[in-house]
PDB file of C-alpha atoms in Angstrom:
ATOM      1  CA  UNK A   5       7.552   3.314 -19.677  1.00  0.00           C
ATOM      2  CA  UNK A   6       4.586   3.067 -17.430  1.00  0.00           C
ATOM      3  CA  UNK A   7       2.604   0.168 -16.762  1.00  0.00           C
ATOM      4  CA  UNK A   8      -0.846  -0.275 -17.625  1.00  0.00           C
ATOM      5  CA  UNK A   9      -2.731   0.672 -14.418  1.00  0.00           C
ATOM      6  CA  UNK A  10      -5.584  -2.032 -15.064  1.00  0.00           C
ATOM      7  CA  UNK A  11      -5.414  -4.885 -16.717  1.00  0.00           C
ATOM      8  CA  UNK A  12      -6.151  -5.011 -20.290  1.00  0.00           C
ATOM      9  CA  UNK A  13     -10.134  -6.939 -20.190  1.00  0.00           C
ATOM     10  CA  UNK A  14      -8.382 -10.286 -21.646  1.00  0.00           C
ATOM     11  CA  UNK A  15      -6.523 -10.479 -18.692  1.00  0.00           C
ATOM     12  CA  UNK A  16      -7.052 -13.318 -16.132  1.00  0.00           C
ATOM     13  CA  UNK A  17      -6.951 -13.246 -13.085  1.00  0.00           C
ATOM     14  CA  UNK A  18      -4.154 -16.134 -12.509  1.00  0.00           C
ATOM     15  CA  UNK A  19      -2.583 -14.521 -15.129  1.00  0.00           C
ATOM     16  CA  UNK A  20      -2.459 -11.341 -13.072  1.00  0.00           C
ATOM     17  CA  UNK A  21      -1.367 -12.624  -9.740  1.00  0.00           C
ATOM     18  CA  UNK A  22       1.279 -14.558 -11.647  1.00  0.00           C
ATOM     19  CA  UNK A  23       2.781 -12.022 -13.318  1.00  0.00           C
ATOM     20  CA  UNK A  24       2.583  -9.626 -10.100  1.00  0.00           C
ATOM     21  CA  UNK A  25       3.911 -12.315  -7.551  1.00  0.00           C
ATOM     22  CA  UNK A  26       0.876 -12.716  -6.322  1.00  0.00           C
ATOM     23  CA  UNK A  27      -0.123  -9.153  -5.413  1.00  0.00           C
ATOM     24  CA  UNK A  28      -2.898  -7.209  -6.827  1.00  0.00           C
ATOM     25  CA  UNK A  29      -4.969  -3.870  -6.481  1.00  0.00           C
ATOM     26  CA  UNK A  30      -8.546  -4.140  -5.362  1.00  0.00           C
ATOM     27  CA  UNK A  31      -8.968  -2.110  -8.493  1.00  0.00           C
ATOM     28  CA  UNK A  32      -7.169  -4.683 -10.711  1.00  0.00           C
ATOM     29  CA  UNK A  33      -9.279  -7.742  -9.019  1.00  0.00           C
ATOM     30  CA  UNK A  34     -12.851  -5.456 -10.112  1.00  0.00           C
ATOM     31  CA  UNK A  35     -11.043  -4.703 -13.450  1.00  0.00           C
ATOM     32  CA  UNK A  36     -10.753  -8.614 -14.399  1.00  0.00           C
ATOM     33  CA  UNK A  37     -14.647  -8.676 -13.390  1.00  0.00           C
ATOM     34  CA  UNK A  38     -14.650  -9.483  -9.898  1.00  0.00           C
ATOM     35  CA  UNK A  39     -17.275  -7.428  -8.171  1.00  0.00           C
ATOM     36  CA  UNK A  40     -16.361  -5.843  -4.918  1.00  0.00           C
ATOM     37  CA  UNK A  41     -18.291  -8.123  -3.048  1.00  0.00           C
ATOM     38  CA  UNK A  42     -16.170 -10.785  -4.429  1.00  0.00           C
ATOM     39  CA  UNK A  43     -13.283  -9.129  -3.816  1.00  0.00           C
ATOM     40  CA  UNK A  44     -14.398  -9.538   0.402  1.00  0.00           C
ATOM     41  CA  UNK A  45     -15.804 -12.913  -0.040  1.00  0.00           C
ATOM     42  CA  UNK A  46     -11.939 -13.871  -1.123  1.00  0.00           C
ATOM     43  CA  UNK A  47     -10.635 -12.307   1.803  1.00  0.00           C
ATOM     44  CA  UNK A  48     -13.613 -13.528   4.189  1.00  0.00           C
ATOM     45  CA  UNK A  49     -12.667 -16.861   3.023  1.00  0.00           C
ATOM     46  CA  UNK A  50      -8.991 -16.388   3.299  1.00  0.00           C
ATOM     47  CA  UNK A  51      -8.199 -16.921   0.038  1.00  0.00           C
ATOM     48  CA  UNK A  52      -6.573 -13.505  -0.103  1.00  0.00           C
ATOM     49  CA  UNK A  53      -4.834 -11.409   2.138  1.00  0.00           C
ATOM     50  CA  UNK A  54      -5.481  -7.478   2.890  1.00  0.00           C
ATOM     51  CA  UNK A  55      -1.570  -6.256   2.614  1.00  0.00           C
ATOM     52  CA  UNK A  56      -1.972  -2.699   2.324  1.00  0.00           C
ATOM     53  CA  UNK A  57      -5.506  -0.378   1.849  1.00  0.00           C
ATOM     54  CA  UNK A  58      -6.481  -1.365  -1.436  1.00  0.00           C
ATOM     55  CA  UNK A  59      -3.949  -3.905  -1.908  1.00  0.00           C
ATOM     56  CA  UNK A  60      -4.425  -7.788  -1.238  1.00  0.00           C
ATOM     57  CA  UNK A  61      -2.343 -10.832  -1.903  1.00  0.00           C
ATOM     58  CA  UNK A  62      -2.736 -14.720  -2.264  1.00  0.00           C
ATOM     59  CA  UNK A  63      -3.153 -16.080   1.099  1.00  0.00           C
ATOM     60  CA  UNK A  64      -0.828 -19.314   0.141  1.00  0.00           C
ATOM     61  CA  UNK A  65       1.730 -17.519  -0.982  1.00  0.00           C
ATOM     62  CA  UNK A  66       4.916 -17.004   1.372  1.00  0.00           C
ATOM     63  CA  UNK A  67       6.063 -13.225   1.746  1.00  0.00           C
ATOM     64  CA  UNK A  68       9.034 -12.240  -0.448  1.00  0.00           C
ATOM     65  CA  UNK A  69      10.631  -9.143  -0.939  1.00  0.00           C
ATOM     66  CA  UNK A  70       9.220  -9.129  -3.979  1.00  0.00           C
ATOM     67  CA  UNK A  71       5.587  -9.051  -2.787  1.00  0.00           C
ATOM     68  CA  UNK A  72       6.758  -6.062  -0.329  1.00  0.00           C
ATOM     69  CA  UNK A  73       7.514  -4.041  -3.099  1.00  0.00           C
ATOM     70  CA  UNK A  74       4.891  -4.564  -5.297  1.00  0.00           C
ATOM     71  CA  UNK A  75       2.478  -4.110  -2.471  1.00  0.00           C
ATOM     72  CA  UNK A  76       3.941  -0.958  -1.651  1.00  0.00           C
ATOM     73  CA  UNK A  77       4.285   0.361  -5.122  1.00  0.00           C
ATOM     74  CA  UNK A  78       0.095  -0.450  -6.032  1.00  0.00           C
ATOM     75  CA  UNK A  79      -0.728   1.091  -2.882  1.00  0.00           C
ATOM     76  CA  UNK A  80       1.163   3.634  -3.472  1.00  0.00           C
ATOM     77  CA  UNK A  81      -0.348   4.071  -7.421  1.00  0.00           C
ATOM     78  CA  UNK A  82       0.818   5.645 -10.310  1.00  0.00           C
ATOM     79  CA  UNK A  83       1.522   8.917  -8.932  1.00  0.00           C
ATOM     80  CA  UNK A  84       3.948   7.365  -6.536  1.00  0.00           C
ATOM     81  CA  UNK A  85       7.537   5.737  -6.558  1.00  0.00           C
ATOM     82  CA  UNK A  86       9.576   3.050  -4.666  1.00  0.00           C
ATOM     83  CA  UNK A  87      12.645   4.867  -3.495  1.00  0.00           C
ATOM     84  CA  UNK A  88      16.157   3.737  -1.834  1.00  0.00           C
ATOM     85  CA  UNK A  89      17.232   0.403  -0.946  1.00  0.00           C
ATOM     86  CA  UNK A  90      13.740  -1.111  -1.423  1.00  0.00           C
ATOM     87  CA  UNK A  91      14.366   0.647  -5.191  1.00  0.00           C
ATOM     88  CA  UNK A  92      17.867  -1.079  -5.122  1.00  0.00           C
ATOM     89  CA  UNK A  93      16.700  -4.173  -4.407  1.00  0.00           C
ATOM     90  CA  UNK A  94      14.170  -4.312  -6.912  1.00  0.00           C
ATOM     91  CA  UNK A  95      16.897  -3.374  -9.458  1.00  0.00           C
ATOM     92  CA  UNK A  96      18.909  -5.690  -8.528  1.00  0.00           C
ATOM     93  CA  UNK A  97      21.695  -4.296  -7.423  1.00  0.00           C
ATOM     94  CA  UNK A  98      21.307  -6.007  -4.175  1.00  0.00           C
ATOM     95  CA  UNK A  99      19.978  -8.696  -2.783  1.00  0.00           C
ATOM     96  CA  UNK A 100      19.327  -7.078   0.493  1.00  0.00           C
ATOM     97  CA  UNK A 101      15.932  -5.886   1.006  1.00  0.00           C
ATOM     98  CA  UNK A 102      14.611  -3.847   3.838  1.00  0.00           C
ATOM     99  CA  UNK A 103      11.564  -4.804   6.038  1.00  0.00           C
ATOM    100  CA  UNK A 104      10.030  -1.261   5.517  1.00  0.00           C
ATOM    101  CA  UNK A 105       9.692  -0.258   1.334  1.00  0.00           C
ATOM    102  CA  UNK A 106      10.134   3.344   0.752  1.00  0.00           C
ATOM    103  CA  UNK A 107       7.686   5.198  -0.859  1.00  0.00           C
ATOM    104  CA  UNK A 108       7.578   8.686  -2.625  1.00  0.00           C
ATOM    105  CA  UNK A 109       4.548  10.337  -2.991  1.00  0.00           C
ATOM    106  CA  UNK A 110       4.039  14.043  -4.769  1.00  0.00           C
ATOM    107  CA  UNK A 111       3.943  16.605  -1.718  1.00  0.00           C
ATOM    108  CA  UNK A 112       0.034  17.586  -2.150  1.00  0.00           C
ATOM    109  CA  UNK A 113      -0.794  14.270  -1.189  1.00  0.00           C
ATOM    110  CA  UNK A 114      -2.269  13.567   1.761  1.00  0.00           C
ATOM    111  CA  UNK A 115      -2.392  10.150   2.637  1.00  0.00           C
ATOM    112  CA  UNK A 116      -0.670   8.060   6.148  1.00  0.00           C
ATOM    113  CA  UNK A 117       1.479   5.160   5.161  1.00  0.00           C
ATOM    114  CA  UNK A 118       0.663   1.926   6.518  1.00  0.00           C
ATOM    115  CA  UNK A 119       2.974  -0.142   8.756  1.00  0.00           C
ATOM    116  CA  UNK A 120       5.704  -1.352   6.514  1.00  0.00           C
ATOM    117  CA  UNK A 121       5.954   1.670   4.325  1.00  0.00           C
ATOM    118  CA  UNK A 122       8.591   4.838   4.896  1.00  0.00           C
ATOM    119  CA  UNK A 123       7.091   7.578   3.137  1.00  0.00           C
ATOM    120  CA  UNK A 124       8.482  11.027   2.029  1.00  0.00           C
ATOM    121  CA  UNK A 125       6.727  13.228   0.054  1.00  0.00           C
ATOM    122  CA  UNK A 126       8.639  14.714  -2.757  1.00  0.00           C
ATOM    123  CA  UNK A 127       7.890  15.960  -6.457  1.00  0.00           C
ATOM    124  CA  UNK A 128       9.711  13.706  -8.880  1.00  0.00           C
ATOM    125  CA  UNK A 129      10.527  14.939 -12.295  1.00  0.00           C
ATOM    126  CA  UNK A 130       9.564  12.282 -15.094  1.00  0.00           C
ATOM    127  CA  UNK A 131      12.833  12.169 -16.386  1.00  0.00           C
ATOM    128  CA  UNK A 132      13.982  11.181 -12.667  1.00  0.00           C
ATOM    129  CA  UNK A 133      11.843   8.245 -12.999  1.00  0.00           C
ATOM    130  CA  UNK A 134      11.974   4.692 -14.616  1.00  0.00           C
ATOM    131  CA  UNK A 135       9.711   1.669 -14.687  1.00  0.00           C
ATOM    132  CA  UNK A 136      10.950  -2.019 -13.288  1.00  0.00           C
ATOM    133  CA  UNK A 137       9.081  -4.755 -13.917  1.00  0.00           C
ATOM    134  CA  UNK A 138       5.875  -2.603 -13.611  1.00  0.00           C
ATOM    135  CA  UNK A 139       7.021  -0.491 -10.637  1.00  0.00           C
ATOM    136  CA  UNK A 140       8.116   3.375 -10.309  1.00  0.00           C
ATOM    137  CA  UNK A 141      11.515   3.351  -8.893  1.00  0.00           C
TER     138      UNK A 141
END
C-alpha cells in the first residue's frame, strides 16, 4: 500500500522526522506549514542538512543506512522504487547495506541521480511493487 505522499495537516513536524529517521522532503517540511524560506533558514542555520535535491535531514543526527534509503526513496518520489541490495537491506534480509542506494525510475524520466544513488530506469508493473515502512521497494 502506498504511503501518504504529504503528511496528513495534524502531522508535526518531530513527529515526521521521527517516524522517517530523521529524513524529510522539502515538500513534507512546507506541508507541516513551514514556508520555504523556513525550510533555508533551517539549513542556513545548520539545523538541517541538504541530502539529496529536495531532500534534507536533521543535522544532529548520525548517518544510518536507514537515512540512505529513505533519502533516496523521497528523492526519488512516488513514481520511483529502491531496488537490489539497498531493497534487501531495507527488508531485512540483510544487514549489509551498500554505500550507493539503487533507484528505479519509469524510463520517460529524465532526471541525473545525485552522488550516492545508482539509477536505472525501468517500468515497474504495480503488482511488481510493495511498500516497506513507507518506501517502494
Amino acid at each position: 500500500m502506498p504511503p501518504a505522499p504529504l503528511p496528513a495537516p495534524s502531522t508535526s513536524l518531530r513527529d515526521l522526522l521521527l517516524a522517517q529517521d530523521g529524513v524529510l522532503s522539502a515538500a513534507q517540511a512546507r506541508a507541516t506549514g513551514l514556508s520555504r524560506q523556513a525550510v533555508r533558514r533551517r539549513v542556513t542555520r545548520g539545523e538541517w542538512v541538504d541530502l539529496h535535491p529536495g531532500v534534507l535531514a536533521e543535522a544532529t543526527r548520525v548517518p544510518t543506512a536507514a537515512m540512505r534509503v529513505r533519502a533516496a526513496a523521497l528523492w526519488a518520489g512516488p513514481s520511483g522504487l529502491v531496488h537490489g541490495p539497498a531493497a534487501a537491506c531495507w527488508s531485512g534480509m540483510t544487514d549489509r547495506c551498500p554505500r550507493d542506494v539503487g533507484v528505479t525510475l519509469p524510463r520517460g524520466t529524465r532526471r541525473l541521480a545525485p552522488g550516492g544513488i545508482a539509477l536505472r530506469r525501468r517500468d515497474v508493473p504495480g503488482p511488481d511493487r510493495t511498500w516497506i515502512r513507507g518506501v517502494a521497494v
